[in-house]
mmCIF file of C-alpha atoms in Angstrom:
data_model
loop_
_atom_site.group_PDB
_atom_site.id
_atom_site.type_symbol
_atom_site.label_atom_id
_atom_site.label_comp_id
_atom_site.label_asym_id
_atom_site.label_seq_id
_atom_site.Cartn_x
_atom_site.Cartn_y
_atom_site.Cartn_z
ATOM 1 C CA MET W 61 -33.740 -10.901 52.621
ATOM 2 C CA ALA W 62 -36.466 -10.331 55.119
ATOM 3 C CA GLU W 63 -34.034 -10.525 58.049
ATOM 4 C CA GLN W 64 -32.352 -7.323 56.865
ATOM 5 C CA GLN W 65 -35.599 -5.372 56.913
ATOM 6 C CA THR W 66 -36.445 -3.086 59.805
ATOM 7 C CA ILE W 67 -40.154 -3.716 59.333
ATOM 8 C CA THR W 68 -42.224 -6.483 60.908
ATOM 9 C CA SER W 69 -43.197 -9.692 59.134
ATOM 10 C CA SER W 70 -46.749 -8.431 58.653
ATOM 11 C CA GLU W 71 -45.512 -5.176 57.146
ATOM 12 C CA TYR W 72 -43.090 -7.081 54.931
ATOM 13 C CA ILE W 73 -45.896 -9.253 53.519
ATOM 14 C CA THR W 74 -48.216 -6.283 53.074
ATOM 15 C CA HIS W 75 -45.491 -4.317 51.291
ATOM 16 C CA HIS W 76 -44.843 -7.145 48.833
ATOM 17 C CA LEU W 77 -48.557 -7.604 48.140
ATOM 18 C CA THR W 78 -49.228 -3.903 47.492
ATOM 19 C CA HIS W 79 -49.272 -2.568 43.948
ATOM 20 C CA LEU W 80 -47.622 0.574 42.642
ATOM 21 C CA THR W 81 -50.945 2.371 42.356
ATOM 22 C CA TYR W 82 -51.606 5.672 40.640
ATOM 23 C CA GLY W 83 -55.006 7.197 41.200
ATOM 24 C CA LYS W 84 -57.208 9.864 42.683
ATOM 25 C CA SER W 85 -56.538 10.302 46.377
ATOM 26 C CA PRO W 86 -59.782 10.256 48.396
ATOM 27 C CA ALA W 87 -58.217 12.623 50.937
ATOM 28 C CA THR W 88 -56.948 15.395 48.644
ATOM 29 C CA GLY W 89 -58.812 14.680 45.417
ATOM 30 C CA GLU W 90 -55.520 14.879 43.483
ATOM 31 C CA TRP W 91 -54.046 12.246 41.185
ATOM 32 C CA THR W 92 -50.992 10.757 42.870
ATOM 33 C CA ILE W 93 -49.108 7.543 43.616
ATOM 34 C CA ALA W 94 -50.357 5.732 46.709
ATOM 35 C CA HIS W 95 -47.967 5.839 49.668
ATOM 36 C CA ASP W 96 -49.337 2.801 51.490
ATOM 37 C CA ALA W 97 -51.665 -0.171 51.084
ATOM 38 C CA ALA W 98 -54.609 1.592 52.732
ATOM 39 C CA GLU W 99 -54.407 4.568 50.372
ATOM 40 C CA ALA W 100 -54.081 2.285 47.340
ATOM 41 C CA LYS W 101 -57.166 0.366 48.419
ATOM 42 C CA ALA W 102 -59.127 3.552 49.090
ATOM 43 C CA MET W 103 -58.533 4.805 45.535
ATOM 44 C CA GLY W 104 -60.781 2.030 44.229
ATOM 45 C CA PHE W 105 -61.792 2.308 40.588
ATOM 46 C CA ASN W 106 -60.155 5.731 40.264
ATOM 47 C CA SER W 107 -56.738 4.107 39.997
ATOM 48 C CA ILE W 108 -54.443 1.985 37.872
ATOM 49 C CA ASN W 109 -51.795 -0.501 38.981
ATOM 50 C CA LEU W 110 -48.735 0.783 37.151
ATOM 51 C CA ASP W 111 -46.610 -2.260 37.940
ATOM 52 C CA SER W 112 -49.155 -4.762 36.597
ATOM 53 C CA MET W 113 -49.759 -2.748 33.440
ATOM 54 C CA GLY W 114 -46.068 -2.063 32.897
ATOM 55 C CA TRP W 115 -44.895 -5.649 33.324
ATOM 56 C CA SER W 116 -47.755 -7.155 31.315
ATOM 57 C CA LEU W 117 -47.249 -4.756 28.385
ATOM 58 C CA GLY W 118 -43.473 -5.135 28.592
ATOM 59 C CA LEU W 119 -43.661 -8.939 28.543
ATOM 60 C CA GLY W 120 -46.158 -8.760 25.680
ATOM 61 C CA LEU W 121 -43.622 -6.695 23.770
ATOM 62 C CA VAL W 122 -40.890 -9.229 24.591
ATOM 63 C CA PHE W 123 -43.115 -11.979 23.186
ATOM 64 C CA CYS W 124 -43.781 -10.087 19.948
ATOM 65 C CA VAL W 125 -40.155 -9.057 19.385
ATOM 66 C CA LEU W 126 -38.767 -12.491 20.240
ATOM 67 C CA PHE W 127 -41.078 -14.374 17.897
ATOM 68 C CA TRP W 128 -40.593 -11.764 15.154
ATOM 69 C CA LEU W 129 -36.811 -12.056 15.338
ATOM 70 C CA VAL W 130 -36.915 -15.858 15.289
ATOM 71 C CA ALA W 131 -39.353 -15.864 12.353
ATOM 72 C CA ARG W 132 -37.145 -13.404 10.476
ATOM 73 C CA ARG W 133 -33.981 -15.423 11.026
ATOM 74 C CA ALA W 134 -35.559 -18.864 10.648
ATOM 75 C CA THR W 135 -33.594 -21.306 8.519
ATOM 76 C CA ALA W 136 -34.699 -24.389 6.607
ATOM 77 C CA GLY W 137 -31.769 -26.440 7.853
ATOM 78 C CA VAL W 138 -30.996 -27.587 11.379
ATOM 79 C CA PRO W 139 -32.553 -24.959 13.664
ATOM 80 C CA GLY W 140 -30.786 -23.334 16.576
ATOM 81 C CA GLY W 141 -31.861 -23.877 20.151
ATOM 82 C CA LEU W 142 -34.185 -20.857 20.337
ATOM 83 C CA GLN W 143 -35.757 -21.533 16.947
ATOM 84 C CA ALA W 144 -36.290 -25.182 17.852
ATOM 85 C CA ALA W 145 -37.938 -24.234 21.156
ATOM 86 C CA ILE W 146 -40.307 -21.784 19.499
ATOM 87 C CA GLU W 147 -41.135 -24.272 16.743
ATOM 88 C CA ILE W 148 -42.055 -26.813 19.410
ATOM 89 C CA ILE W 149 -44.345 -24.282 21.107
ATOM 90 C CA VAL W 150 -45.998 -23.279 17.827
ATOM 91 C CA GLU W 151 -46.522 -26.903 16.813
ATOM 92 C CA PHE W 152 -47.902 -27.772 20.252
ATOM 93 C CA VAL W 153 -50.410 -24.904 20.160
ATOM 94 C CA ASP W 154 -51.365 -25.642 16.554
ATOM 95 C CA THR W 155 -52.046 -29.294 17.407
ATOM 96 C CA SER W 156 -54.152 -28.270 20.408
ATOM 97 C CA VAL W 157 -56.244 -25.940 18.245
ATOM 98 C CA ARG W 158 -56.719 -28.519 15.486
ATOM 99 C CA ASP W 159 -57.838 -31.167 17.976
ATOM 100 C CA THR W 160 -60.209 -28.906 19.894
ATOM 101 C CA TYR W 161 -61.551 -26.146 17.655
ATOM 102 C CA HIS W 162 -63.958 -27.350 14.969
ATOM 103 C CA GLY W 163 -64.614 -24.044 13.225
ATOM 104 C CA THR W 164 -62.811 -22.350 10.339
ATOM 105 C CA SER W 165 -61.606 -19.102 11.930
ATOM 106 C CA LYS W 166 -57.978 -18.119 11.270
ATOM 107 C CA LEU W 167 -57.897 -16.061 14.472
ATOM 108 C CA ILE W 168 -58.002 -18.945 16.958
ATOM 109 C CA ALA W 169 -54.478 -20.340 16.465
ATOM 110 C CA PRO W 170 -52.673 -16.952 16.769
ATOM 111 C CA LEU W 171 -54.923 -16.084 19.700
ATOM 112 C CA ALA W 172 -54.137 -19.370 21.469
ATOM 113 C CA LEU W 173 -50.396 -18.911 20.879
ATOM 114 C CA THR W 174 -50.519 -15.358 22.237
ATOM 115 C CA ILE W 175 -52.460 -16.403 25.316
ATOM 116 C CA PHE W 176 -50.178 -19.344 26.124
ATOM 117 C CA VAL W 177 -46.832 -17.565 25.700
ATOM 118 C CA TRP W 178 -47.961 -14.247 27.220
ATOM 119 C CA ILE W 179 -49.435 -15.842 30.335
ATOM 120 C CA PHE W 180 -46.403 -18.118 30.678
ATOM 121 C CA LEU W 181 -44.058 -15.125 30.591
ATOM 122 C CA MET W 182 -46.146 -13.248 33.166
ATOM 123 C CA ASN W 183 -46.265 -16.324 35.402
ATOM 124 C CA PHE W 184 -42.515 -16.879 34.954
ATOM 125 C CA MET W 185 -41.799 -13.607 36.765
ATOM 126 C CA ASP W 186 -42.775 -15.416 39.961
ATOM 127 C CA LEU W 187 -39.505 -17.386 39.752
ATOM 128 C CA PHE W 188 -37.352 -14.273 40.242
ATOM 129 C CA PRO W 189 -36.047 -13.753 43.804
ATOM 130 C CA VAL W 190 -38.801 -12.146 45.863
ATOM 131 C CA ASP W 191 -36.771 -9.114 46.978
ATOM 132 C CA PHE W 192 -34.595 -8.540 43.913
ATOM 133 C CA ILE W 193 -36.818 -6.422 41.644
ATOM 134 C CA PRO W 194 -38.787 -4.647 44.438
ATOM 135 C CA MET W 195 -35.573 -3.640 46.226
ATOM 136 C CA THR W 196 -34.047 -2.517 42.941
ATOM 137 C CA ALA W 197 -37.096 -0.317 42.366
ATOM 138 C CA GLN W 198 -36.780 1.083 45.899
ATOM 139 C CA TRP W 199 -33.097 1.877 45.341
ATOM 140 C CA ILE W 200 -33.788 3.636 42.028
ATOM 141 C CA ALA W 201 -36.688 5.634 43.471
ATOM 142 C CA SER W 202 -34.775 6.682 46.598
ATOM 143 C CA THR W 203 -31.476 7.415 44.811
ATOM 144 C CA PHE W 204 -32.701 9.330 41.771
ATOM 145 C CA PHE W 205 -36.085 10.679 42.903
ATOM 146 C CA GLY W 206 -35.616 11.052 46.659
ATOM 147 C CA ALA W 207 -38.588 8.818 47.451
ATOM 148 C CA ASN W 208 -39.086 7.009 50.734
ATOM 149 C CA PRO W 209 -38.225 3.339 49.952
ATOM 150 C CA HIS W 210 -40.997 2.131 52.266
ATOM 151 C CA HIS W 211 -43.500 3.958 50.021
ATOM 152 C CA VAL W 212 -42.231 2.339 46.814
ATOM 153 C CA PHE W 213 -44.113 -0.777 45.758
ATOM 154 C CA MET W 214 -43.434 -3.147 42.880
ATOM 155 C CA LYS W 215 -45.327 -6.362 42.147
ATOM 156 C CA VAL W 216 -43.693 -8.152 39.243
ATOM 157 C CA VAL W 217 -46.203 -10.949 38.543
ATOM 158 C CA PRO W 218 -49.109 -9.419 36.568
ATOM 159 C CA THR W 219 -51.254 -12.556 36.879
ATOM 160 C CA THR W 220 -51.430 -12.057 40.658
ATOM 161 C CA ASP W 221 -53.501 -8.950 39.908
ATOM 162 C CA PRO W 222 -57.204 -9.843 39.428
ATOM 163 C CA ASN W 223 -57.584 -6.780 37.200
ATOM 164 C CA ILE W 224 -55.198 -8.331 34.660
ATOM 165 C CA THR W 225 -56.709 -11.820 34.723
ATOM 166 C CA MET W 226 -60.261 -10.458 34.604
ATOM 167 C CA GLY W 227 -59.341 -8.165 31.726
ATOM 168 C CA MET W 228 -58.035 -11.118 29.706
ATOM 169 C CA SER W 229 -61.050 -13.275 30.526
ATOM 170 C CA LEU W 230 -63.471 -10.473 29.571
ATOM 171 C CA SER W 231 -61.686 -10.211 26.225
ATOM 172 C CA VAL W 232 -62.291 -13.935 25.719
ATOM 173 C CA PHE W 233 -65.900 -13.420 26.840
ATOM 174 C CA ALA W 234 -66.375 -10.724 24.188
ATOM 175 C CA LEU W 235 -65.001 -13.119 21.556
ATOM 176 C CA ILE W 236 -67.417 -15.823 22.731
ATOM 177 C CA ILE W 237 -70.362 -13.476 22.209
ATOM 178 C CA PHE W 238 -68.968 -12.321 18.847
ATOM 179 C CA TYR W 239 -68.506 -15.851 17.492
ATOM 180 C CA SER W 240 -71.876 -16.981 18.843
ATOM 181 C CA ILE W 241 -73.690 -14.195 17.003
ATOM 182 C CA LYS W 242 -71.508 -14.539 13.899
ATOM 183 C CA GLU W 243 -72.074 -18.292 13.492
ATOM 184 C CA LYS W 244 -75.667 -18.598 14.727
ATOM 185 C CA GLY W 245 -77.098 -15.145 14.242
ATOM 186 C CA LEU W 246 -78.645 -13.022 16.958
ATOM 187 C CA GLY W 247 -81.752 -15.208 17.032
ATOM 188 C CA GLY W 248 -79.742 -18.396 17.413
ATOM 189 C CA PHE W 249 -77.647 -16.870 20.196
ATOM 190 C CA VAL W 250 -80.732 -15.718 22.099
ATOM 191 C CA GLY W 251 -82.350 -19.104 21.448
ATOM 192 C CA GLU W 252 -79.453 -20.906 23.094
ATOM 193 C CA LEU W 253 -79.967 -18.831 26.222
ATOM 194 C CA THR W 254 -83.740 -19.219 26.365
ATOM 195 C CA LEU W 255 -84.796 -22.507 24.726
ATOM 196 C CA GLN W 256 -82.507 -24.963 26.532
ATOM 197 C CA PRO W 257 -81.913 -27.052 28.610
ATOM 198 C CA PHE W 258 -85.692 -27.460 29.027
ATOM 199 C CA SER W 259 -87.925 -27.573 25.979
ATOM 200 C CA ALA W 260 -91.491 -28.562 25.107
ATOM 201 C CA LYS W 261 -93.571 -28.966 21.965
ATOM 202 C CA ASN W 262 -96.365 -26.930 23.483
ATOM 203 C CA LYS W 263 -95.636 -23.263 22.771
ATOM 204 C CA LEU W 264 -97.292 -22.041 25.965
ATOM 205 C CA ILE W 265 -95.198 -24.367 28.119
ATOM 206 C CA GLN W 266 -92.086 -23.391 26.192
ATOM 207 C CA LEU W 267 -92.886 -19.739 26.806
ATOM 208 C CA ILE W 268 -93.229 -20.430 30.527
ATOM 209 C CA LEU W 269 -89.878 -22.256 30.542
ATOM 210 C CA ILE W 270 -88.000 -19.353 28.918
ATOM 211 C CA PRO W 271 -87.273 -17.466 32.195
ATOM 212 C CA ILE W 272 -86.061 -20.683 33.845
ATOM 213 C CA ASN W 273 -83.840 -21.572 30.887
ATOM 214 C CA PHE W 274 -82.474 -18.057 30.710
ATOM 215 C CA PHE W 275 -81.594 -18.024 34.404
ATOM 216 C CA LEU W 276 -79.780 -21.373 34.199
ATOM 217 C CA GLU W 277 -77.924 -20.557 30.982
ATOM 218 C CA ILE W 278 -76.920 -17.010 31.926
ATOM 219 C CA VAL W 279 -75.378 -18.271 35.185
ATOM 220 C CA VAL W 280 -73.270 -20.786 33.266
ATOM 221 C CA PHE W 281 -72.475 -18.197 30.597
ATOM 222 C CA ILE W 282 -71.229 -15.580 33.069
ATOM 223 C CA ALA W 283 -69.387 -18.172 35.150
ATOM 224 C CA ARG W 284 -67.015 -18.862 32.252
ATOM 225 C CA PRO W 285 -65.044 -15.588 32.336
ATOM 226 C CA VAL W 286 -65.236 -15.364 36.131
ATOM 227 C CA SER W 287 -63.846 -18.867 36.669
ATOM 228 C CA LEU W 288 -61.267 -18.320 33.923
ATOM 229 C CA ALA W 289 -59.935 -15.214 35.682
ATOM 230 C CA LEU W 290 -60.133 -16.421 39.276
ATOM 231 C CA ARG W 291 -58.485 -19.766 38.547
ATOM 232 C CA LEU W 292 -55.378 -18.111 37.130
ATOM 233 C CA PHE W 293 -55.304 -15.370 39.765
ATOM 234 C CA GLY W 294 -55.835 -17.737 42.699
ATOM 235 C CA ASN W 295 -53.095 -20.190 41.735
ATOM 236 C CA MET W 296 -50.515 -17.509 40.996
ATOM 237 C CA TYR W 297 -51.376 -15.426 44.060
ATOM 238 C CA ALA W 298 -51.002 -18.481 46.302
ATOM 239 C CA GLY W 299 -47.646 -19.311 44.727
ATOM 240 C CA GLU W 300 -46.407 -15.767 45.208
ATOM 241 C CA LEU W 301 -47.530 -15.746 48.840
ATOM 242 C CA ILE W 302 -45.673 -18.990 49.551
ATOM 243 C CA PHE W 303 -42.448 -17.508 48.158
ATOM 244 C CA ILE W 304 -42.916 -14.456 50.411
ATOM 245 C CA LEU W 305 -43.513 -16.627 53.477
ATOM 246 C CA ILE W 306 -40.402 -18.686 52.700
ATOM 247 C CA CYS W 307 -38.350 -15.455 52.689
ATOM 248 C CA LEU W 308 -39.411 -14.818 56.280
ATOM 249 C CA LEU W 309 -37.750 -18.038 57.427
ATOM 250 C CA PRO W 310 -34.090 -18.361 58.537
ATOM 251 C CA TRP W 311 -31.631 -18.312 55.644
ATOM 252 C CA TRP W 312 -30.790 -22.031 55.888
ATOM 253 C CA LEU W 313 -34.485 -22.909 55.556
ATOM 254 C CA GLN W 314 -34.990 -20.449 52.702
ATOM 255 C CA TRP W 315 -32.653 -22.308 50.380
ATOM 256 C CA SER W 316 -33.899 -25.758 51.355
ATOM 257 C CA LEU W 317 -37.541 -24.780 50.702
ATOM 258 C CA SER W 318 -37.380 -22.170 47.937
ATOM 259 C CA VAL W 319 -35.515 -24.348 45.416
ATOM 260 C CA PRO W 320 -37.922 -27.345 45.577
ATOM 261 C CA TRP W 321 -40.912 -24.998 45.518
ATOM 262 C CA ALA W 322 -39.478 -23.097 42.528
ATOM 263 C CA ILE W 323 -38.982 -26.364 40.626
ATOM 264 C CA PHE W 324 -42.548 -27.422 41.414
ATOM 265 C CA HIS W 325 -43.791 -23.942 40.560
ATOM 266 C CA ILE W 326 -42.423 -24.291 37.016
ATOM 267 C CA LEU W 327 -45.103 -26.939 36.495
ATOM 268 C CA ILE W 328 -47.773 -24.645 37.942
ATOM 269 C CA ILE W 329 -46.951 -21.635 35.769
ATOM 270 C CA SER W 330 -46.896 -23.805 32.642
ATOM 271 C CA LEU W 331 -50.091 -25.623 33.575
ATOM 272 C CA GLN W 332 -52.002 -22.408 34.280
ATOM 273 C CA ALA W 333 -51.008 -20.954 30.907
ATOM 274 C CA PHE W 334 -52.073 -24.181 29.212
ATOM 275 C CA ILE W 335 -55.430 -24.330 31.047
ATOM 276 C CA PHE W 336 -56.290 -20.721 30.173
ATOM 277 C CA MET W 337 -55.407 -21.377 26.522
ATOM 278 C CA MET W 338 -57.352 -24.657 26.291
ATOM 279 C CA LEU W 339 -60.468 -23.281 27.962
ATOM 280 C CA THR W 340 -60.386 -20.332 25.577
ATOM 281 C CA ILE W 341 -60.242 -22.702 22.604
ATOM 282 C CA VAL W 342 -63.037 -24.872 24.027
ATOM 283 C CA TYR W 343 -65.316 -21.901 24.744
ATOM 284 C CA LEU W 344 -64.780 -20.448 21.272
ATOM 285 C CA SER W 345 -65.348 -23.877 19.706
ATOM 286 C CA MET W 346 -68.643 -24.188 21.568
ATOM 287 C CA ALA W 347 -69.598 -20.680 20.461
ATOM 288 C CA SER W 348 -68.913 -21.602 16.830
ATOM 289 C CA GLU W 349 -70.996 -24.775 16.838
ATOM 290 C CA LYS W 350 -74.470 -24.588 15.345
ATOM 291 C CA HIS W 351 -77.273 -26.540 17.022
#
């Protein structure tokens, strides 16, 4: 726990909030792993958060393998516990898609299932003890590679990284544009951005209103992926920070506060996965509707 650390509370929090970053060092110009939070921040766009990418890809692989194994071993009789749980999830997502999406695309249901389960698994990592995985990584790095444990960082919740959440939301944004053009054509897509919400029968007035309509619509259009990413990131980052702050308290307070917060946090991680999935379905449904 935090009481066993020789660093200050501020350094403890900073260490837990710093990513394992690999990038181009601004000081030497060489590609290396950042040794502290300041160096990781200075790398900027010339870097990649290895922990976020590793955990997100690993959990995505867990999702694919788990569902593949269950589908392969599925029985028509009374299902086992794991098969029953996955069937409930699949049925829940399928019902959500049927009730919300009014198009005919076969991509939406698998996409919604992937989003819900993948984000849930990434969020679920926040329920692991705060120090367990980071200290394990420090021990491995110091024992087998001779690294300084204070220079080894490991964030295990990918959704607390805005790069991950923004990457997912930009993927949804690309699908929104694709479905808008596919269902309405390029002219219909441009018309949605320029001919509403204000319209007029007079062509000259309508032409004058185009810049105003475009400004209003493009703000709303761009706000969708931004809000989608920041909502997930903000909620998960706040939850992670609360767990870290609890670990700085005396041990008798840690147990009395961490358990209730973890139970409540189960609702948060599930709700955030559901919200991201539902908003994706709604946005793609709106993109598929013809006006």
